[in-house]
């Protein structure tokens, strides 16, 4: 038995991601014990509410939409208007949840799909009305703060109403199939386990390259910049997954303990080394897939009076981890908007062999593709088949060891997986409070160093791979 309450239940995220995910999870008619309540400020008749949800589902689940599944899904749906920042309407929620004698008869999941400024008033009301028993969980997602201090405030607000074991902080990268696969790959293969260290790895590149620009989020993205929008969370998660020590077990806390060790071992980037360790940049006008796109500053024009045009749309960092396994191995983190291609990958480059018998410039590599494909490939050098110098020339072969189409008809979206894990009560793929705080601390130092040294904001033409960064 389960109640899911989405605050901000008809907002953009809910309509685009959460409800489609819940539709996949609950439209088979087997979960009639679940109730799904969308909460928002404005009154909305049931028919109008259902019409809106149906339209959006048709748009976002496409050919997977069916009238039969919709009939099942709508039977668990309801809507309620509550003044989220005030007092009105909360009694209706108390009646809905109906916690007799504070006894947990059902699990309750509160999804705060609202701006962080509403976290405090919502948590206050849930606490006051005693709607936060042990069987309740709360789900929140980024932006979880804009720096160390604001992240601490958010953590404090959540902690005032829920225990850490009830809090699920979403980083949607942890819901991606290829990211979850990293742990399997690393810890279930002896072949990989034995070479995963500075004895064998030369360097690692973690890249998240996007084609989208800032679009309707210009104001937010200009204030926050790509370092905070992408690196503090998504790239940091990829980095910890690829570098953590072997956890004692697969329990959520054993894994998260290992991740935080990595964040704490990151060498600080400060005024001393920021110039050689980082690049920040903004895109100028260019062309992507044959279509002309405006530059960043032009895209900001409609909101020019509300922004200062100083947000970076591209970041590259050279990161070192100060521990026995990784000392001396550079990790190149790169992410940008309006780049040539949309892809995310982790590329692990191995050391050359200890002899120089063959030409091994291309070297052994392992590439974990996160999107759009979900492949893992290993590059090995082999004898070239033909040709005059075939005896001494090696040829780089890529052996693909996993593909996206072998096992799945449909790869569930990150949100669907993550909501499924919240329902199971498994915190493995969610970010713990201390992890968030440690990563903000490290990120804040980079921002401060940029500010203090007035580091140059480079430019790159949209549709390219971004500015050069010496690796
Ligand atoms: C979000 C960022 O967290 O991740 C966006 O706020 C970014 O700016 C998005 O576009 C990228 O996610 P994905 O899954 O498309 O790589």
Short mmCIF file of C-alpha atoms and ligand atoms in Angstrom, two decimals:
data_model
loop_
_atom_site.label_atom_id
_atom_site.label_comp_id
_atom_site.label_asym_id
_atom_site.label_seq_id
_atom_site.Cartn_x
_atom_site.Cartn_y
_atom_site.Cartn_z
CA UNK A 1 0.00 0.00 0.00
CA UNK A 2 1.44 3.29 -1.07
CA UNK A 3 0.58 6.97 -1.34
CA UNK A 4 2.63 9.17 -3.63
CA UNK A 5 2.11 12.91 -3.19
CA UNK A 6 3.72 15.17 -5.78
CA UNK A 7 3.99 18.79 -4.67
CA UNK A 8 4.18 20.75 -7.90
CA UNK A 9 2.14 17.95 -9.41
CA UNK A 10 1.17 19.77 -12.60
CA UNK A 11 4.48 21.60 -13.04
CA UNK A 12 6.90 21.09 -15.89
CA UNK A 13 9.04 18.34 -14.31
CA UNK A 14 5.98 16.41 -13.13
CA UNK A 15 4.34 16.52 -16.55
CA UNK A 16 7.48 15.80 -18.57
CA UNK A 17 9.24 13.23 -16.39
CA UNK A 18 7.49 12.12 -13.19
CA UNK A 19 4.01 11.29 -14.41
CA UNK A 20 5.27 9.48 -17.53
CA UNK A 21 7.58 7.42 -15.27
CA UNK A 22 4.74 6.65 -12.88
CA UNK A 23 2.56 5.75 -15.85
CA UNK A 24 5.07 3.06 -16.82
CA UNK A 25 5.27 1.85 -13.22
CA UNK A 26 1.56 1.83 -12.43
CA UNK A 27 -0.53 1.49 -15.57
CA UNK A 28 -0.56 -2.30 -15.64
CA UNK A 29 -3.50 -2.33 -13.21
CA UNK A 30 -1.65 -4.57 -10.73
CA UNK A 31 -1.04 -1.86 -8.20
CA UNK A 32 -4.55 -0.78 -7.29
CA UNK A 33 -3.30 -0.25 -3.74
CA UNK A 34 -1.40 2.84 -4.81
CA UNK A 35 -2.81 6.36 -4.73
CA UNK A 36 -1.14 9.16 -6.63
CA UNK A 37 -1.99 12.69 -5.55
CA UNK A 38 -0.86 15.76 -7.50
CA UNK A 39 -0.77 18.90 -5.38
CA UNK A 40 -0.55 22.45 -6.64
CA UNK A 41 -1.72 25.95 -5.68
CA UNK A 42 -4.57 26.52 -8.13
CA UNK A 43 -7.98 24.90 -7.97
CA UNK A 44 -8.50 22.48 -10.85
CA UNK A 45 -11.62 20.41 -11.61
CA UNK A 46 -10.98 16.65 -11.81
CA UNK A 47 -11.96 16.50 -15.49
CA UNK A 48 -9.66 19.36 -16.45
CA UNK A 49 -6.84 17.80 -14.42
CA UNK A 50 -7.23 14.40 -16.06
CA UNK A 51 -7.44 15.98 -19.51
CA UNK A 52 -4.18 17.82 -18.92
CA UNK A 53 -2.38 14.71 -17.67
CA UNK A 54 -3.69 12.59 -20.53
CA UNK A 55 -2.53 15.09 -23.14
CA UNK A 56 0.94 15.22 -21.65
CA UNK A 57 1.22 11.46 -21.35
CA UNK A 58 0.23 11.07 -25.00
CA UNK A 59 2.97 13.55 -25.83
CA UNK A 60 5.69 12.11 -23.61
CA UNK A 61 5.14 8.35 -23.70
CA UNK A 62 4.20 8.44 -27.38
CA UNK A 63 3.40 5.06 -28.87
CA UNK A 64 3.49 3.40 -25.42
CA UNK A 65 0.27 5.23 -24.56
CA UNK A 66 -2.88 3.09 -24.65
CA UNK A 67 -6.45 3.75 -23.58
CA UNK A 68 -6.47 0.62 -21.44
CA UNK A 69 -3.34 1.63 -19.53
CA UNK A 70 -4.71 5.15 -19.16
CA UNK A 71 -7.91 3.75 -17.61
CA UNK A 72 -5.79 1.89 -15.05
CA UNK A 73 -3.57 4.86 -14.39
CA UNK A 74 -6.30 7.45 -14.01
CA UNK A 75 -8.04 5.30 -11.39
CA UNK A 76 -5.14 6.00 -8.99
CA UNK A 77 -4.84 9.71 -9.81
CA UNK A 78 -6.27 12.62 -7.88
CA UNK A 79 -5.65 16.34 -7.52
CA UNK A 80 -5.68 18.74 -4.59
CA UNK A 81 -5.05 22.49 -4.33
CA UNK A 82 -3.04 23.59 -1.30
CA UNK A 83 -1.40 26.92 -0.59
CA UNK A 84 2.11 25.51 -0.42
CA UNK A 85 3.69 28.57 1.15
CA UNK A 86 0.77 29.26 3.51
CA UNK A 87 -1.80 27.57 5.74
CA UNK A 88 -4.74 26.85 3.48
CA UNK A 89 -5.70 23.41 2.28
CA UNK A 90 -3.39 21.30 4.47
CA UNK A 91 -6.32 19.75 6.37
CA UNK A 92 -7.41 18.16 3.09
CA UNK A 93 -4.04 16.44 2.91
CA UNK A 94 -4.38 15.25 6.51
CA UNK A 95 -7.75 13.70 5.59
CA UNK A 96 -6.32 12.13 2.46
CA UNK A 97 -3.33 10.55 4.21
CA UNK A 98 -5.54 9.59 7.12
CA UNK A 99 -2.88 8.51 9.58
CA UNK A 100 -4.95 7.02 12.35
CA UNK A 101 -3.14 7.23 15.71
CA UNK A 102 0.01 8.08 13.77
CA UNK A 103 0.17 4.44 12.67
CA UNK A 104 1.78 3.66 9.35
CA UNK A 105 -0.62 1.57 7.36
CA UNK A 106 0.83 2.62 4.01
CA UNK A 107 4.15 3.92 2.77
CA UNK A 108 4.01 7.60 1.91
CA UNK A 109 6.28 9.28 -0.63
CA UNK A 110 6.38 13.08 -0.84
CA UNK A 111 7.98 14.32 -4.03
CA UNK A 112 8.97 17.99 -3.69
CA UNK A 113 8.88 18.94 -7.36
CA UNK A 114 8.90 22.63 -6.47
CA UNK A 115 11.39 25.46 -6.20
CA UNK A 116 13.69 24.99 -3.16
CA UNK A 117 12.22 28.12 -1.54
CA UNK A 118 9.07 26.03 -0.92
CA UNK A 119 10.92 23.18 0.83
CA UNK A 120 10.82 24.97 4.18
CA UNK A 121 7.09 25.86 4.27
CA UNK A 122 6.12 22.39 3.00
CA UNK A 123 8.33 20.58 5.52
CA UNK A 124 7.03 22.84 8.29
CA UNK A 125 3.43 21.91 7.52
CA UNK A 126 4.19 18.20 7.14
CA UNK A 127 5.91 18.32 10.53
CA UNK A 128 3.14 20.32 12.23
CA UNK A 129 0.42 18.06 10.91
CA UNK A 130 2.46 14.98 11.85
CA UNK A 131 2.41 13.75 8.30
CA UNK A 132 6.05 12.63 8.51
CA UNK A 133 5.96 9.24 10.28
CA UNK A 134 8.76 6.67 9.81
CA UNK A 135 6.98 5.13 6.85
CA UNK A 136 7.18 8.39 4.91
CA UNK A 137 9.96 9.35 2.48
CA UNK A 138 10.75 12.63 0.84
CA UNK A 139 12.25 13.07 -2.62
CA UNK A 140 14.06 16.25 -3.70
CA UNK A 141 16.31 17.15 -6.55
CA UNK A 142 18.61 19.77 -7.86
CA UNK A 143 19.24 22.56 -7.52
CA UNK A 144 20.10 21.41 -3.99
CA UNK A 145 21.73 24.68 -3.13
CA UNK A 146 23.80 27.06 -5.21
CA UNK A 147 26.80 26.90 -2.90
CA UNK A 148 27.90 25.29 0.38
CA UNK A 149 25.84 27.60 2.59
CA UNK A 150 22.57 27.35 0.68
CA UNK A 151 22.99 23.56 0.41
CA UNK A 152 23.41 23.39 4.17
CA UNK A 153 20.20 25.37 4.66
CA UNK A 154 18.32 22.92 2.45
CA UNK A 155 19.78 19.94 4.29
CA UNK A 156 18.83 21.52 7.61
CA UNK A 157 15.27 22.12 6.45
CA UNK A 158 14.90 18.51 5.33
CA UNK A 159 16.53 17.24 8.52
CA UNK A 160 14.08 19.26 10.63
CA UNK A 161 11.26 17.05 9.35
CA UNK A 162 12.80 13.77 8.17
CA UNK A 163 15.64 11.45 9.18
CA UNK A 164 18.43 11.01 6.66
CA UNK A 165 17.20 7.48 5.92
CA UNK A 166 13.89 8.99 4.76
CA UNK A 167 15.49 11.51 2.38
CA UNK A 168 16.07 10.70 -1.30
CA UNK A 169 18.13 13.33 -3.16
CA UNK A 170 17.91 12.70 -6.85
CA UNK A 171 20.75 13.13 -9.28
CA UNK A 172 19.15 11.76 -12.42
CA UNK A 173 22.51 10.58 -13.76
CA UNK A 174 22.44 7.87 -11.08
CA UNK A 175 19.25 6.56 -12.67
CA UNK A 176 20.88 6.02 -16.05
CA UNK A 177 21.40 2.38 -16.99
CA UNK A 178 25.00 2.91 -18.11
CA UNK A 179 25.91 4.67 -14.86
CA UNK A 180 24.44 1.92 -12.70
CA UNK A 181 26.37 -0.54 -14.83
CA UNK A 182 29.70 1.03 -13.80
CA UNK A 183 29.59 -0.67 -10.41
CA UNK A 184 28.92 -4.07 -11.98
CA UNK A 185 31.65 -3.55 -14.50
CA UNK A 186 34.19 -2.54 -11.89
CA UNK A 187 33.39 -4.94 -9.12
CA UNK A 188 32.35 -8.11 -10.90
CA UNK A 189 35.24 -8.41 -13.38
CA UNK A 190 38.62 -9.54 -12.15
CA UNK A 191 40.14 -8.37 -15.42
CA UNK A 192 39.06 -4.82 -14.76
CA UNK A 193 39.52 -4.86 -11.00
CA UNK A 194 43.21 -5.68 -11.32
CA UNK A 195 44.10 -2.83 -13.70
CA UNK A 196 41.94 -0.12 -12.13
CA UNK A 197 44.68 2.03 -10.61
CA UNK A 198 47.61 4.33 -11.32
CA UNK A 199 49.89 1.41 -12.15
CA UNK A 200 47.91 0.75 -15.29
CA UNK A 201 45.82 3.80 -16.13
CA UNK A 202 47.38 6.85 -17.75
CA UNK A 203 44.41 9.19 -17.59
CA UNK A 204 40.61 9.27 -17.69
CA UNK A 205 38.31 11.60 -19.62
CA UNK A 206 34.74 12.15 -18.44
CA UNK A 207 32.72 14.09 -20.99
CA UNK A 208 29.11 15.23 -21.05
CA UNK A 209 28.52 17.07 -24.28
CA UNK A 210 25.13 18.64 -25.04
CA UNK A 211 23.66 20.18 -28.16
CA UNK A 212 20.96 22.14 -26.35
CA UNK A 213 21.56 25.78 -25.46
CA UNK A 214 20.27 27.69 -22.47
CA UNK A 215 16.84 28.27 -24.06
CA UNK A 216 14.03 29.02 -21.59
CA UNK A 217 16.37 28.54 -18.60
CA UNK A 218 18.66 31.42 -19.54
CA UNK A 219 18.13 33.37 -16.35
CA UNK A 220 18.80 30.43 -14.06
CA UNK A 221 21.74 29.09 -16.06
CA UNK A 222 23.41 32.47 -16.32
CA UNK A 223 23.33 32.85 -12.55
CA UNK A 224 24.47 29.32 -11.86
CA UNK A 225 26.83 28.48 -14.76
CA UNK A 226 27.77 25.02 -15.98
CA UNK A 227 30.20 24.29 -13.13
CA UNK A 228 27.33 24.32 -10.67
CA UNK A 229 24.62 23.05 -13.03
CA UNK A 230 26.53 20.00 -14.26
CA UNK A 231 29.87 19.39 -12.55
CA UNK A 232 28.90 19.67 -8.86
CA UNK A 233 26.37 16.91 -9.38
CA UNK A 234 26.38 14.80 -12.55
CA UNK A 235 30.09 14.78 -13.39
CA UNK A 236 31.00 14.44 -9.73
CA UNK A 237 28.79 11.35 -9.50
CA UNK A 238 30.43 9.83 -12.58
CA UNK A 239 33.84 10.57 -11.10
CA UNK A 240 33.03 8.91 -7.79
CA UNK A 241 31.56 5.84 -9.47
CA UNK A 242 34.61 5.37 -11.62
CA UNK A 243 37.13 5.89 -8.81
CA UNK A 244 35.66 4.73 -5.49
CA UNK A 245 37.32 1.94 -3.55
CA UNK A 246 35.54 -1.41 -3.34
CA UNK A 247 32.60 -1.00 -0.95
CA UNK A 248 32.27 -3.49 1.92
CA UNK A 249 28.87 -4.49 0.62
CA UNK A 250 26.29 -3.25 -1.85
CA UNK A 251 24.33 -1.49 0.89
CA UNK A 252 23.50 2.14 0.16
CA UNK A 253 25.67 3.45 2.97
CA UNK A 254 28.70 1.28 2.21
CA UNK A 255 28.64 2.57 -1.36
CA UNK A 256 28.07 6.16 -0.34
CA UNK A 257 30.86 5.96 2.26
CA UNK A 258 33.22 5.04 -0.55
CA UNK A 259 32.01 7.87 -2.77
CA UNK A 260 32.55 10.50 -0.15
CA UNK A 261 36.12 9.30 0.43
CA UNK A 262 36.84 10.21 -3.20
CA UNK A 263 35.33 13.68 -2.93
CA UNK A 264 37.35 14.35 0.20
CA UNK A 265 40.53 13.20 -1.56
CA UNK A 266 40.10 15.58 -4.51
CA UNK A 267 43.05 17.94 -4.74
CA UNK A 268 41.71 21.46 -4.24
CA UNK A 269 41.73 23.79 -7.22
CA UNK A 270 42.73 27.19 -5.88
CA UNK A 271 44.13 30.53 -7.06
CA UNK A 272 47.49 28.79 -7.29
CA UNK A 273 46.56 26.23 -9.93
CA UNK A 274 43.19 27.34 -11.32
CA UNK A 275 44.65 28.74 -14.55
CA UNK A 276 46.27 25.48 -15.64
CA UNK A 277 43.58 23.22 -14.19
CA UNK A 278 40.42 24.83 -15.57
CA UNK A 279 38.86 26.40 -18.63
CA UNK A 280 35.54 28.20 -18.66
CA UNK A 281 33.85 29.45 -21.77
CA UNK A 282 30.65 30.64 -23.47
CA UNK A 283 29.41 29.71 -26.93
CA UNK A 284 29.15 32.17 -29.77
CA UNK A 285 26.88 31.80 -32.82
CA UNK A 286 27.47 28.70 -34.90
CA UNK A 287 25.87 25.78 -36.63
CA UNK A 288 24.68 22.46 -35.22
CA UNK A 289 23.71 19.65 -37.59
CA UNK A 290 23.43 22.20 -40.39
CA UNK A 291 21.17 24.58 -38.44
CA UNK A 292 22.37 28.06 -37.49
CA UNK A 293 22.11 28.82 -33.77
CA UNK A 294 22.62 32.13 -31.95
CA UNK A 295 25.41 32.79 -29.47
CA UNK A 296 24.92 32.65 -25.71
CA UNK A 297 24.81 36.42 -25.17
CA UNK A 298 22.24 36.77 -27.98
CA UNK A 299 20.11 34.07 -26.34
CA UNK A 300 20.18 36.11 -23.14
CA UNK A 301 18.76 39.21 -24.88
CA UNK A 302 15.11 38.68 -23.85
CA UNK A 303 16.14 38.63 -20.17
CA UNK A 304 19.08 41.01 -20.49
CA UNK A 305 18.01 43.26 -17.61
CA UNK A 306 17.82 40.28 -15.24
CA UNK A 307 21.20 38.66 -15.98
CA UNK A 308 24.82 39.72 -16.05
CA UNK A 309 25.94 37.42 -18.88
CA UNK A 310 28.73 35.90 -16.79
CA UNK A 311 27.55 32.30 -16.63
CA UNK A 312 29.85 29.76 -18.30
CA UNK A 313 28.30 27.29 -20.75
CA UNK A 314 31.41 25.12 -20.93
CA UNK A 315 33.81 23.88 -18.28
CA UNK A 316 36.88 21.69 -18.47
CA UNK A 317 38.78 20.64 -15.34
CA UNK A 318 41.91 18.66 -14.73
CA UNK A 319 41.31 16.84 -11.48
CA UNK A 320 43.66 14.81 -9.29
CA UNK A 321 42.73 12.43 -6.55
CA UNK A 322 45.12 12.26 -3.65
CA UNK A 323 45.03 8.62 -2.68
CA UNK A 324 47.14 5.54 -3.25
CA UNK A 325 45.04 4.22 -6.09
CA UNK A 326 44.87 7.38 -8.18
CA UNK A 327 47.79 9.62 -7.26
CA UNK A 328 49.32 10.94 -10.51
CA UNK A 329 46.38 10.05 -12.78
CA UNK A 330 44.71 13.14 -14.30
CA UNK A 331 40.93 13.05 -14.67
CA UNK A 332 39.73 15.40 -17.37
CA UNK A 333 36.16 16.50 -16.75
CA UNK A 334 34.50 18.31 -19.64
CA UNK A 335 30.97 19.48 -20.19
CA UNK A 336 29.32 22.08 -22.36
CA UNK A 337 26.17 23.19 -24.10
CA UNK A 338 25.76 23.78 -27.85
CA UNK A 339 28.54 21.37 -28.67
CA UNK A 340 28.94 19.44 -31.91
CA UNK A 341 27.33 16.19 -30.66
CA UNK A 342 25.17 15.03 -27.79
CA UNK A 343 26.99 12.29 -25.91
CA UNK A 344 28.25 11.35 -22.48
CA UNK A 345 31.11 8.94 -21.94
CA UNK A 346 33.93 7.88 -19.69
CA UNK A 347 37.13 7.11 -21.58
CA UNK A 348 39.83 5.27 -19.64
CA UNK A 349 43.24 5.34 -21.30
CA UNK A 350 45.71 2.69 -20.23
CA UNK A 351 49.48 3.00 -20.01
CA UNK A 352 51.57 1.91 -22.99
CA UNK A 353 53.20 -1.52 -22.70
CA UNK A 354 56.59 -1.70 -21.00
CA UNK A 355 58.40 -2.32 -24.29
CA UNK A 356 58.61 -0.37 -27.53
CA UNK A 357 58.48 -3.24 -29.99
CA UNK A 358 55.37 -2.05 -31.79
CA UNK A 359 53.82 1.28 -32.63
CA UNK A 360 51.27 1.68 -29.85
CA UNK A 361 50.31 5.33 -30.14
CA UNK A 362 46.56 4.61 -30.16
CA UNK A 363 46.87 2.50 -27.05
CA UNK A 364 44.44 0.45 -25.02
CA UNK A 365 41.30 2.24 -23.99
CA UNK A 366 38.05 1.38 -22.36
CA UNK A 367 35.06 3.52 -23.24
CA UNK A 368 31.85 3.51 -21.23
CA UNK A 369 29.21 5.24 -23.31
CA UNK A 370 26.42 6.64 -21.18
CA UNK A 371 24.32 8.23 -23.88
CA UNK A 372 22.99 8.14 -26.50
CA UNK A 373 24.29 4.56 -26.76
CA UNK A 374 24.81 2.30 -23.75
CA UNK A 375 27.88 0.47 -24.88
CA UNK A 376 31.13 -0.51 -23.25
CA UNK A 377 34.04 -1.07 -25.58
CA UNK A 378 37.67 -2.00 -25.20
CA UNK A 379 40.26 -0.98 -27.70
CA UNK A 380 43.01 -3.53 -28.26
CA UNK A 381 45.89 -3.36 -30.65
CA UNK A 382 46.28 -6.28 -33.01
CA UNK A 383 48.30 -7.24 -36.03
CA UNK A 384 47.32 -5.47 -39.18
CA UNK A 385 46.06 -8.07 -41.63
CA UNK A 386 47.72 -7.01 -44.86
CA UNK A 387 50.18 -4.52 -46.26
CA UNK A 388 53.91 -4.13 -46.59
CA UNK A 389 54.54 -3.31 -42.93
CA UNK A 390 51.73 -5.44 -41.50
CA UNK A 391 54.23 -7.43 -39.49
CA UNK A 392 55.16 -4.47 -37.31
CA UNK A 393 52.11 -2.20 -37.52
CA UNK A 394 49.37 -2.69 -34.98
CA UNK A 395 45.77 -1.95 -35.74
CA UNK A 396 43.35 -0.53 -33.14
CA UNK A 397 40.28 -2.75 -32.82
CA UNK A 398 37.30 -1.82 -30.73
CA UNK A 399 35.57 -4.75 -29.12
CA UNK A 400 32.11 -3.93 -27.99
CA UNK A 401 31.16 -5.87 -24.90
CA UNK A 402 27.65 -4.60 -24.21
CA UNK A 403 24.99 -3.07 -26.35
CA UNK A 404 21.76 -1.30 -25.72
CA UNK A 405 19.56 -3.52 -27.82
CA UNK A 406 20.38 -6.98 -26.60
CA UNK A 407 18.28 -7.26 -23.49
CA UNK A 408 15.72 -4.51 -23.53
CA UNK A 409 12.75 -3.69 -25.65
CA UNK A 410 12.55 -0.40 -23.83
CA UNK A 411 15.27 1.06 -21.61
CA UNK A 412 13.50 2.69 -18.66
CA UNK A 413 14.22 6.39 -18.21
CA UNK A 414 16.35 7.54 -15.29
CA UNK A 415 13.33 8.90 -13.38
CA UNK A 416 11.41 5.67 -13.74
CA UNK A 417 14.29 3.68 -12.25
CA UNK A 418 14.84 6.16 -9.45
CA UNK A 419 11.18 6.41 -8.47
CA UNK A 420 11.13 2.60 -8.51
CA UNK A 421 14.04 2.61 -6.03
CA UNK A 422 12.29 5.14 -3.76
CA UNK A 423 9.26 2.86 -3.71
CA UNK A 424 11.52 -0.06 -2.72
CA UNK A 425 13.15 2.11 -0.06
CA UNK A 426 16.62 1.64 -1.56
CA UNK A 427 18.86 4.70 -1.12
CA UNK A 428 21.80 3.37 -3.15
CA UNK A 429 21.25 5.66 -6.13
CA UNK A 430 20.58 8.79 -4.09
CA UNK A 431 23.00 11.36 -2.78
CA UNK A 432 23.66 11.57 0.95
CA UNK A 433 23.83 14.89 2.84
CA UNK A 434 27.58 14.68 3.53
CA UNK A 435 28.29 13.90 -0.13
CA UNK A 436 26.47 17.03 -1.26
CA UNK A 437 28.26 19.18 1.28
CA UNK A 438 31.73 17.86 0.43
CA UNK A 439 31.19 18.38 -3.25
CA UNK A 440 29.93 21.96 -2.78
CA UNK A 441 32.97 22.74 -0.67
CA UNK A 442 35.27 21.64 -3.50
CA UNK A 443 33.25 23.44 -6.18
CA UNK A 444 33.05 26.69 -4.20
CA UNK A 445 36.85 26.88 -4.11
CA UNK A 446 36.99 26.76 -7.90
CA UNK A 447 34.43 29.55 -8.20
CA UNK A 448 36.29 31.64 -5.67
CA UNK A 449 39.55 31.08 -7.51
CA UNK A 450 37.93 32.12 -10.80
CA UNK A 451 36.69 35.26 -9.16
CA UNK A 452 39.90 36.15 -7.37
CA UNK A 453 42.10 35.60 -10.41
CA UNK A 454 39.49 37.06 -12.78
CA UNK A 455 40.02 34.04 -14.96
CA UNK A 456 39.35 34.64 -18.63
CA UNK A 457 35.98 33.58 -20.05
CA UNK A 458 36.92 31.94 -23.35
CA UNK A 459 34.55 31.51 -26.27
CA UNK A 460 33.82 28.64 -28.65
CA UNK A 461 31.61 28.52 -31.70
CA UNK A 462 28.38 26.60 -31.21
CA UNK A 463 28.63 23.24 -32.94
CA UNK A 464 32.29 22.64 -32.03
CA UNK A 465 33.98 20.61 -29.27
CA UNK A 466 34.66 23.68 -27.13
CA UNK A 467 37.96 25.46 -26.49
CA UNK A 468 41.23 23.58 -26.43
CA UNK A 469 42.30 22.20 -23.10
CA UNK A 470 45.70 20.69 -22.77
CA UNK A 471 45.38 17.15 -21.53
C1 LIG B 1 20.28 18.90 -15.85
C2 LIG B 1 20.86 20.26 -16.14
O1 LIG B 1 20.54 18.53 -14.53
O2 LIG B 1 20.89 17.95 -16.73
C3 LIG B 1 20.63 20.65 -17.59
O3 LIG B 1 20.22 21.23 -15.30
C4 LIG B 1 21.17 19.56 -18.52
O4 LIG B 1 21.21 21.90 -17.88
C5 LIG B 1 20.65 18.20 -18.10
O5 LIG B 1 20.77 19.87 -19.83
C6 LIG B 1 21.36 17.10 -18.88
O6 LIG B 1 20.74 15.87 -18.63
P1 LIG B 1 20.79 14.70 -19.70
O7 LIG B 1 20.15 13.55 -19.02
O8 LIG B 1 20.02 15.20 -20.90
O9 LIG B 1 22.23 14.50 -20.03
#
